[in-house]
PDB file of C-alpha atoms in Angstrom:
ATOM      1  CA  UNK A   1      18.084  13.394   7.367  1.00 56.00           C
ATOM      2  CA  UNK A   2      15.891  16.454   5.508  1.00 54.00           C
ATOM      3  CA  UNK A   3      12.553  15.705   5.498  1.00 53.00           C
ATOM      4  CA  UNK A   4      10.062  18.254   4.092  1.00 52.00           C
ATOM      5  CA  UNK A   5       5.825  18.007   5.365  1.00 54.00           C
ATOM      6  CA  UNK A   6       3.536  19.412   3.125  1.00 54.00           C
ATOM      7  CA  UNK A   7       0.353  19.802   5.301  1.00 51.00           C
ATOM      8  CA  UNK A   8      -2.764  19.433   2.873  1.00 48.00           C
ATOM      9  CA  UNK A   9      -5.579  18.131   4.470  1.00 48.00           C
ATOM     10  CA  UNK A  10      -7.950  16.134   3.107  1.00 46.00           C
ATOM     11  CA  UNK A  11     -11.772  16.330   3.465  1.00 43.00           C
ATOM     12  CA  UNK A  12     -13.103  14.224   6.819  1.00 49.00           C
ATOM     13  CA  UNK A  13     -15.745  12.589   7.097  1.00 49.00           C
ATOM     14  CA  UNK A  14     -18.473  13.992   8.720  1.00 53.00           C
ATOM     15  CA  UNK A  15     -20.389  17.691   8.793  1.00 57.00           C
ATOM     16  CA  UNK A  16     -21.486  20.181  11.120  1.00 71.00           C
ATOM     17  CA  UNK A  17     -19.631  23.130  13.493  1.00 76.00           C
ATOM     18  CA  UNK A  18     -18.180  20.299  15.796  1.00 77.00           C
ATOM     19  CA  UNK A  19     -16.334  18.896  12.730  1.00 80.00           C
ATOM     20  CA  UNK A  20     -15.170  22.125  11.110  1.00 80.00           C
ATOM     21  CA  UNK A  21     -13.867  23.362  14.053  1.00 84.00           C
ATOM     22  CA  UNK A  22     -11.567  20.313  14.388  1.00 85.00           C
ATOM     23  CA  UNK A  23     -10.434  20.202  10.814  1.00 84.00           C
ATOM     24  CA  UNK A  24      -9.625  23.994  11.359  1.00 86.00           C
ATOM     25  CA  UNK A  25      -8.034  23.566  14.970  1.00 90.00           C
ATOM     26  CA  UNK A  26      -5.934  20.473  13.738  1.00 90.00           C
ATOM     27  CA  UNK A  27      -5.184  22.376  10.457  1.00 86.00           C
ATOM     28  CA  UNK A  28      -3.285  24.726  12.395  1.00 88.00           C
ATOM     29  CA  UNK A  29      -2.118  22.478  15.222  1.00 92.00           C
ATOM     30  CA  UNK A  30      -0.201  20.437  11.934  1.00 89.00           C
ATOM     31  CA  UNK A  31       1.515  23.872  10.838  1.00 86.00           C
ATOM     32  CA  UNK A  32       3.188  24.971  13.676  1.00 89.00           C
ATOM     33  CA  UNK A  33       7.007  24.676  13.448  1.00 89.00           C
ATOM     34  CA  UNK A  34       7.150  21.961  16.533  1.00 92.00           C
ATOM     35  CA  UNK A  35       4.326  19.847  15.623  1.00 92.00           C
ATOM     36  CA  UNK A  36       5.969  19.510  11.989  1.00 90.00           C
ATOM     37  CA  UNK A  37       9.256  18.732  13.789  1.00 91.00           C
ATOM     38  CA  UNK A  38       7.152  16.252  15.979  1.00 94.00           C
ATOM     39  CA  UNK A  39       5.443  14.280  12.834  1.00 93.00           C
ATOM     40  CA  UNK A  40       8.803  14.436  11.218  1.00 91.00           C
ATOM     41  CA  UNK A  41      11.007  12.860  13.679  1.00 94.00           C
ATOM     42  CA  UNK A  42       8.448  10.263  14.080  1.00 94.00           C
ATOM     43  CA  UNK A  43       8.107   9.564  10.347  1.00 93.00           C
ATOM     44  CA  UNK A  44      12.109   9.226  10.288  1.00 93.00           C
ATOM     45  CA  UNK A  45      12.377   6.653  13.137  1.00 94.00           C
ATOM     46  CA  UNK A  46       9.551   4.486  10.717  1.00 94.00           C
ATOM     47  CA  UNK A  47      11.651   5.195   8.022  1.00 93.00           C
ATOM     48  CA  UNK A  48      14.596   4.330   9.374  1.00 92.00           C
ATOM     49  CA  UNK A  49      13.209   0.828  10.918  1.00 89.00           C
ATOM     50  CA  UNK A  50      12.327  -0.329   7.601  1.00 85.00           C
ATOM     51  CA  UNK A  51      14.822   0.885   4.560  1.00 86.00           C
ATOM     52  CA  UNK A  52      17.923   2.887   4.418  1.00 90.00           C
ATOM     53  CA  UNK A  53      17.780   6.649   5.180  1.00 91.00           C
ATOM     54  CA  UNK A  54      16.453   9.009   2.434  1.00 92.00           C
ATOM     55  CA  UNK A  55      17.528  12.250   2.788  1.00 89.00           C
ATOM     56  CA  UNK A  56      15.171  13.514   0.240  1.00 91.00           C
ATOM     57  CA  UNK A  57      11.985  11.735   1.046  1.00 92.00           C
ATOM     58  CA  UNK A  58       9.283  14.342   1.594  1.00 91.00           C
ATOM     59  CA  UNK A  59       5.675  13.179   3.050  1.00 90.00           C
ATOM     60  CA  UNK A  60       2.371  14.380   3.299  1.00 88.00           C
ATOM     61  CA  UNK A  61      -0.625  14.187   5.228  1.00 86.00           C
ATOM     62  CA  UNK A  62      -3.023  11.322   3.849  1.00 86.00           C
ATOM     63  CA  UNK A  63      -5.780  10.785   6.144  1.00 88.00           C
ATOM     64  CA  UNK A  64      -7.096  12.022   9.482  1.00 89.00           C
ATOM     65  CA  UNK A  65      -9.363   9.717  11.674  1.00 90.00           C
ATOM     66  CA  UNK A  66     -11.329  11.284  14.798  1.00 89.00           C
ATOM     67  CA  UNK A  67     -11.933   8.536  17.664  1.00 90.00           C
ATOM     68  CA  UNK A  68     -13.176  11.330  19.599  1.00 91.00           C
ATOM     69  CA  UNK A  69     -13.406  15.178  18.299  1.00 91.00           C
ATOM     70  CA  UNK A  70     -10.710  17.369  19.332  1.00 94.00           C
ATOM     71  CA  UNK A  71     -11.089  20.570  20.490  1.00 94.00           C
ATOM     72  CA  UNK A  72      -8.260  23.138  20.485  1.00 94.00           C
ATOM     73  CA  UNK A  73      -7.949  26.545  22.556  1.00 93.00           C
ATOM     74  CA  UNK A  74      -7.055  29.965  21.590  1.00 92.00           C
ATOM     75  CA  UNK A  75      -2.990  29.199  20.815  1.00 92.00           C
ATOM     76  CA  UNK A  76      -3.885  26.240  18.425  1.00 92.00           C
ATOM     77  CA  UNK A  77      -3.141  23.319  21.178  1.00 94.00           C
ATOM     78  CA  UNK A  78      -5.187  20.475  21.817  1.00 96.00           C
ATOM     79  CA  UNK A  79      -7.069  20.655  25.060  1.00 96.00           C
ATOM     80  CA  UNK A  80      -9.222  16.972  24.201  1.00 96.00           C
ATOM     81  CA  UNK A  81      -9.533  14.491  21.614  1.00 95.00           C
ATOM     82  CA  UNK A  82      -8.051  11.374  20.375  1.00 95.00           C
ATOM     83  CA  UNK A  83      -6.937  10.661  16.572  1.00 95.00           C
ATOM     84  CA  UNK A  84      -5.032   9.053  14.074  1.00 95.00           C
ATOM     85  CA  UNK A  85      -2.662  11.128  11.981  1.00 94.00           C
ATOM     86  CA  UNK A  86      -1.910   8.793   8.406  1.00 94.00           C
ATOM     87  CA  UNK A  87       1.183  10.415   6.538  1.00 93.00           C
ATOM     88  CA  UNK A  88       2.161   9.431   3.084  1.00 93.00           C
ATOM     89  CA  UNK A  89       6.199   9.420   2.533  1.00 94.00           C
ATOM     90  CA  UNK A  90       7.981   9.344  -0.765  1.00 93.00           C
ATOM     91  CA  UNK A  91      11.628   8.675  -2.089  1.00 94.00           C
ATOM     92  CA  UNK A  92      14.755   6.844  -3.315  1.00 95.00           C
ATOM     93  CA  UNK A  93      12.845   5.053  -5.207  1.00 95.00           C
ATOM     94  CA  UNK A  94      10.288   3.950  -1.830  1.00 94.00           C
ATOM     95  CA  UNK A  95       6.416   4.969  -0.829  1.00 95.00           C
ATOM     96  CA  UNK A  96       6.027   4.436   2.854  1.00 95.00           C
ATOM     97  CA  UNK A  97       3.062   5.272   5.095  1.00 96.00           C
ATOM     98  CA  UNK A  98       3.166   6.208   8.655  1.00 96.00           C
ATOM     99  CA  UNK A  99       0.814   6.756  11.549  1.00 96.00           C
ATOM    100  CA  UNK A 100       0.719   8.262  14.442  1.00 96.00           C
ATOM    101  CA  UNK A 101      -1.489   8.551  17.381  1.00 97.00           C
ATOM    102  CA  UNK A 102      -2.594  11.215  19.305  1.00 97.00           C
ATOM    103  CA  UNK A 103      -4.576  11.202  22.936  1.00 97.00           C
ATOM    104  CA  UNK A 104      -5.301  14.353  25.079  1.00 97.00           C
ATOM    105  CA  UNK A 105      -5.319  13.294  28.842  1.00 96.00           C
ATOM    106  CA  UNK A 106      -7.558  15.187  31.114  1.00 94.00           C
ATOM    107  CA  UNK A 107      -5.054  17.214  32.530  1.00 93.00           C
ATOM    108  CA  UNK A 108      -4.725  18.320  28.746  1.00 92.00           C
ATOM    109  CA  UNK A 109      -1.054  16.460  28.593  1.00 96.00           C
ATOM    110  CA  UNK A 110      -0.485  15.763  24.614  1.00 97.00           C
ATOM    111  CA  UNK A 111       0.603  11.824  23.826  1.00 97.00           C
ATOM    112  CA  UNK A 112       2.151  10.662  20.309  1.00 97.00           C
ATOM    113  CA  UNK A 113       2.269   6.656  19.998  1.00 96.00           C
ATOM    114  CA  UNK A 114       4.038   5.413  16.892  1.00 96.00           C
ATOM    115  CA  UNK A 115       1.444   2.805  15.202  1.00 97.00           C
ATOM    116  CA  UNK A 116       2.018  -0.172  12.807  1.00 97.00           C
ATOM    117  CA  UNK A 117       2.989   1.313   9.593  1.00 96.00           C
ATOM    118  CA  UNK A 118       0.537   0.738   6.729  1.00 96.00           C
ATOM    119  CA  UNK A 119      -2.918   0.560   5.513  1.00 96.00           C
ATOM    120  CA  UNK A 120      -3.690  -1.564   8.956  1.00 97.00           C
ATOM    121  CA  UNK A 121      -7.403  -0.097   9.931  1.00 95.00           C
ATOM    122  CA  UNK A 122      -6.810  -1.478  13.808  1.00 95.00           C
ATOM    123  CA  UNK A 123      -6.922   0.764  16.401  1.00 93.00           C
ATOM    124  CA  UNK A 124      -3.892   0.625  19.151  1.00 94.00           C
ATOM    125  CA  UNK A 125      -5.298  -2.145  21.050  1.00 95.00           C
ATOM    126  CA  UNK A 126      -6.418  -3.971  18.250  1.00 96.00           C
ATOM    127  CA  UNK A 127      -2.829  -3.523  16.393  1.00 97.00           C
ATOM    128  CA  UNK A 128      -1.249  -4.657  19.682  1.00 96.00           C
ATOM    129  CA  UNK A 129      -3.518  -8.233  20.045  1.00 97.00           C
ATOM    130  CA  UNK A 130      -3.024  -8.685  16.379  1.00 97.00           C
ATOM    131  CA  UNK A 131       0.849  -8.553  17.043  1.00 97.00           C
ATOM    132  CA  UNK A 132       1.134 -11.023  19.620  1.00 96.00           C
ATOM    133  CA  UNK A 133      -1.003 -13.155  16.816  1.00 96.00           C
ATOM    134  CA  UNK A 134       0.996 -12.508  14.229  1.00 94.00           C
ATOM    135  CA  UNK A 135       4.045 -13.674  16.351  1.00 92.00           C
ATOM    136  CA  UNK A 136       2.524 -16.905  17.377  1.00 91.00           C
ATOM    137  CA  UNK A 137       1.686 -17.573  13.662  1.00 91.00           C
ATOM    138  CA  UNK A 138       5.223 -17.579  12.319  1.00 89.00           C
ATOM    139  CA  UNK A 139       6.738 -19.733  15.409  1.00 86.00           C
ATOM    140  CA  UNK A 140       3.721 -22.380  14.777  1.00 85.00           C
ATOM    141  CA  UNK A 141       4.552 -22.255  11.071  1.00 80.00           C
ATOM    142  CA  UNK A 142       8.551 -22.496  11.415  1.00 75.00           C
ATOM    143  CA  UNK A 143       9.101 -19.025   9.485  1.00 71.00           C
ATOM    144  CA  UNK A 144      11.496 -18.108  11.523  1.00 78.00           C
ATOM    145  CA  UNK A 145      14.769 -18.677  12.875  1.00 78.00           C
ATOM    146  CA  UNK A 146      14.690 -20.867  16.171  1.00 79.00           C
ATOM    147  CA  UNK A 147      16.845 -18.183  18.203  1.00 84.00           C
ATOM    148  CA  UNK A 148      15.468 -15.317  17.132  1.00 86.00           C
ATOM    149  CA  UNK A 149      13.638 -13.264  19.475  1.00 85.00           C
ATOM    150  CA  UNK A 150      13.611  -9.898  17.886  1.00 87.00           C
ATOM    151  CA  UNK A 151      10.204  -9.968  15.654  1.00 90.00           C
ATOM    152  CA  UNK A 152       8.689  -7.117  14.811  1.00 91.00           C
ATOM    153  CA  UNK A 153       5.731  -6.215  12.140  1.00 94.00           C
ATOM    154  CA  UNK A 154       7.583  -4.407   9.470  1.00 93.00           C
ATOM    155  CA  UNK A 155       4.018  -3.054   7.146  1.00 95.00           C
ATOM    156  CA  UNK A 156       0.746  -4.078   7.261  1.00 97.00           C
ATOM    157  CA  UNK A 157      -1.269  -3.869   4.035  1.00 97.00           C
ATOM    158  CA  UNK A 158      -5.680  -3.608   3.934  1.00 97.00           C
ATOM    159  CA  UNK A 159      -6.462  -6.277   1.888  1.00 96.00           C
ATOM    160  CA  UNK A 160     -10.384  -6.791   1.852  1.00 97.00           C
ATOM    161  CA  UNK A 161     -13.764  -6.478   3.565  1.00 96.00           C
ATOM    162  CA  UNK A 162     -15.957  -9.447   4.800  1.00 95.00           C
ATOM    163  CA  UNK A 163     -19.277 -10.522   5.817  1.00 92.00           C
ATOM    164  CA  UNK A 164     -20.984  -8.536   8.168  1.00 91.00           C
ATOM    165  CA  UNK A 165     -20.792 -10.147  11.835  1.00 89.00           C
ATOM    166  CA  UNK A 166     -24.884 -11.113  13.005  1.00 89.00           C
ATOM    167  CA  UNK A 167     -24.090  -8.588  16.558  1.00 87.00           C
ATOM    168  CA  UNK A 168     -21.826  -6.242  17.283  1.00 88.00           C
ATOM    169  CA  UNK A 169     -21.233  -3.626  20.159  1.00 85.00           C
ATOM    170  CA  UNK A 170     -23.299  -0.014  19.709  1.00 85.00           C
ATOM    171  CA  UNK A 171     -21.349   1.961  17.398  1.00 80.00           C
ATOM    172  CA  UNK A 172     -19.301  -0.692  15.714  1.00 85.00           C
ATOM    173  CA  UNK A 173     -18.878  -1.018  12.124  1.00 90.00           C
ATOM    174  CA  UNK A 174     -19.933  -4.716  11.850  1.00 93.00           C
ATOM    175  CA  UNK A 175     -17.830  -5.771   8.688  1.00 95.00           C
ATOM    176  CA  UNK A 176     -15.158  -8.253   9.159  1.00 95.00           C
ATOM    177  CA  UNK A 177     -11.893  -7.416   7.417  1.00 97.00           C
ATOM    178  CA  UNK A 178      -8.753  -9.179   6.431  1.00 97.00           C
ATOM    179  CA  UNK A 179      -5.291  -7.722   6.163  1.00 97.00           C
ATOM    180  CA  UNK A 180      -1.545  -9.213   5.084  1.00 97.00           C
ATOM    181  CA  UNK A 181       1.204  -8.134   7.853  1.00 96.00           C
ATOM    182  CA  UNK A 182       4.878  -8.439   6.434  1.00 94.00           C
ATOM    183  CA  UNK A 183       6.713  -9.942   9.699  1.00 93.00           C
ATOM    184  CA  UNK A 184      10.608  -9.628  10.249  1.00 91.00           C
ATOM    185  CA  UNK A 185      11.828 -12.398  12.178  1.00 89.00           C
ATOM    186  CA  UNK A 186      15.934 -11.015  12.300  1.00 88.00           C
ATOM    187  CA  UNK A 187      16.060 -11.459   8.691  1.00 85.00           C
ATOM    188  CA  UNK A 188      13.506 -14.063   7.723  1.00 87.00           C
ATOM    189  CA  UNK A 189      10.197 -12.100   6.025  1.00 89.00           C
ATOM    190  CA  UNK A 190       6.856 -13.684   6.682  1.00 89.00           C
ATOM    191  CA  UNK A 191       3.579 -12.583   5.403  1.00 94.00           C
ATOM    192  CA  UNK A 192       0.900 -12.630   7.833  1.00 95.00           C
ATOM    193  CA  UNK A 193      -2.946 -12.999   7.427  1.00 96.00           C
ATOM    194  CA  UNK A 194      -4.640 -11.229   9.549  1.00 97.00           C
ATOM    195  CA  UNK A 195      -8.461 -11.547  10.057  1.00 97.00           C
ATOM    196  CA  UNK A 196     -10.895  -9.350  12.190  1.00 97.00           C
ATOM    197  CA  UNK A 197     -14.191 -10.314  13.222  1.00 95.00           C
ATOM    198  CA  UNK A 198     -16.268  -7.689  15.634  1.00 94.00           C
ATOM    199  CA  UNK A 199     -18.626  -9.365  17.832  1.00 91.00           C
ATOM    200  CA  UNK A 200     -20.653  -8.305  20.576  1.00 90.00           C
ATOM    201  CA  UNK A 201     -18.094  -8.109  23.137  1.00 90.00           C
ATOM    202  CA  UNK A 202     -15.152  -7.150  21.088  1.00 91.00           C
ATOM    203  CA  UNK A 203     -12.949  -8.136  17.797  1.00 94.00           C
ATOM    204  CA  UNK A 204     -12.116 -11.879  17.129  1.00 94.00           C
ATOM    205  CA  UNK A 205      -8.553 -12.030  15.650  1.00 97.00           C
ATOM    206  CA  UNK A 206      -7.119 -15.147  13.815  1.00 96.00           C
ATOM    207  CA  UNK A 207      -4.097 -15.101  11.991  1.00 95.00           C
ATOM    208  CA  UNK A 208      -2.018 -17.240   9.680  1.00 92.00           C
ATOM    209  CA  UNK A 209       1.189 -17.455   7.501  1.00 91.00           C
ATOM    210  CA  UNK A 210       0.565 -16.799   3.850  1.00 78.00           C
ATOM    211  CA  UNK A 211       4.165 -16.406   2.531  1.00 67.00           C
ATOM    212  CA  UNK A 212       7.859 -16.706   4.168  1.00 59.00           C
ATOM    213  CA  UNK A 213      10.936 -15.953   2.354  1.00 52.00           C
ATOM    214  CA  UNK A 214      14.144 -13.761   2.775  1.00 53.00           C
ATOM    215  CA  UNK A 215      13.997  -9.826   2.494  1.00 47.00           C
ATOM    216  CA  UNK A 216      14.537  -7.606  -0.244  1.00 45.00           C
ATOM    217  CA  UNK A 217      17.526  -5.857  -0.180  1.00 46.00           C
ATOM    218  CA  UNK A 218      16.952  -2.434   2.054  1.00 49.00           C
TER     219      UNK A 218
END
C-alpha cells in the first residue's frame, strides 16, 4: 500500500516558549523520513483492521494533544514528553481517523501504542477500562455470537458533553462525556454507549448496547 502524509499542523492549545518550542520540535520530529514511515505503517495496520486496503488513501495530521510537554534535542528527537498524535485518512470512497501514542521513558527510549480509532477523548487507560466494558455490554445484551471470542472495538465516535461532576481530582476537566463505540463481535456489529464520569478518585465508566446488527460490506 502507498500512503502519502501531509504534515500540517494545526494550532495547540496553549502559549508561551514551553509550547512553541514543542510545536516546533514535534514539527520537525513529524517530517523526518522515519517518523513519516513510522505514522504510516501504523495508520495502514488501522486501516487494514477495519476496511479493505486503499492504495491511494493519503492522511493528514488532525490534532496534537500534550499530556506532558515534549522537549526535543539538537537532531529533532524526543528526549521527554508524552502525546497523542490524531491523523485524518482519506479514500476509496472512506474517512478514517487514527491515533497514536507517544511516551518518552527516562532513559529517553521512544514508545508508539496504537489507540482506539476515532473521536474517543480517553486516554490509554481509560480506552483500555472502557474496552473490557464495552465487551461485557454486548455478552449481557446477546449481541454477539455465543462462540465468539475475538471482539474488538472497531471506531469510537464523541458524541456529547454532560453535567459537570460536584469533585474531581486537581487538574481534571470535570465534564462528564458520552461516546458510541462500534463493537465487532466476528461479524456481528454492536454499537456501544459509552459514558464517563470523573470523580475524585478517578473516571466512572458505564456502558450499554444502543444498536446491534450485521456489518456493512468492507
Amino acid at each position: 500500500m502507498r500512503f502519502s502524509l501531509f504534515v500540517v499542523l494545526l494550532a495547540i492549545s496553549g502559549a508561551g516558549p514551553a509550547m512553541a518550542d514543542a510545536q516546533s520540535g514535534l514539527a520537525k520530529f513529524l517530517t523526518t523520513p522515519a517518523e513519516q514511515q513510522a505514522v504510516k505503517a501504523s495508520a495502514i495496520a488501522d486501516w487494514n483492521a477495519s476496511a479493505a486496503p486503499c492504495p491511494t488513501a493519503q492522511g493528514a495530521l488532525a490534532d496534537v494533544i500534550f499530556y506532558n510537554m515534549p522537549t526535543f534535542n539538537s537532531a529533532g528527537m524526543p528526549t521527554s514528553g508524552v502525546w497523542k498524535l490524531t491523523t485524518r485518512w482519506t479514500g476509496c470512497g472512506k474517512s478514517k481517523t487514527f491515533n497514536l501514542f507517544y511516551s518518552v521513558a527516562p532513559d529517553g527510549r521512544l514508545s508508539r501504542s496504537r489507540l482506539l480509532p476515532g473521536t474517543t477523548l480517553a486516554d490509554p487507560l481509560l480506552q483500555r477500562d472502557g474496552i473490557a466494558y464495552a465487551k461485557l455490554a454486548i455478552a449481557a445484551n446477546n449481541s454477539k455470537p455465543s462462540s465468539c471470542n475475538n471482539i474488538r472495538v472497531a471506531d469510537t465516535a464523541f458524541d456529547a458533553y454532560g453535567p459537570a461532576a460536584p469533585a474531581v481530582r486537581p487538574g481534571v476537566d470535570p465534564r462528564s462525556w458520552s461516546e458510541n463505540w462500534t463493537v465487532d463481535a466476528c461479524g456481528t456489529v454492536a454499537t456501544v454507549k459509552i459514558s464517563f464520569l470523573p470523580n475524585a478518585t478517578g473516571t466512572t465508566i458505564s456502558a450499554g448496547v444502543d444498536r446491534a446488527a450485521k456489518p456493512p460490506a468492507r
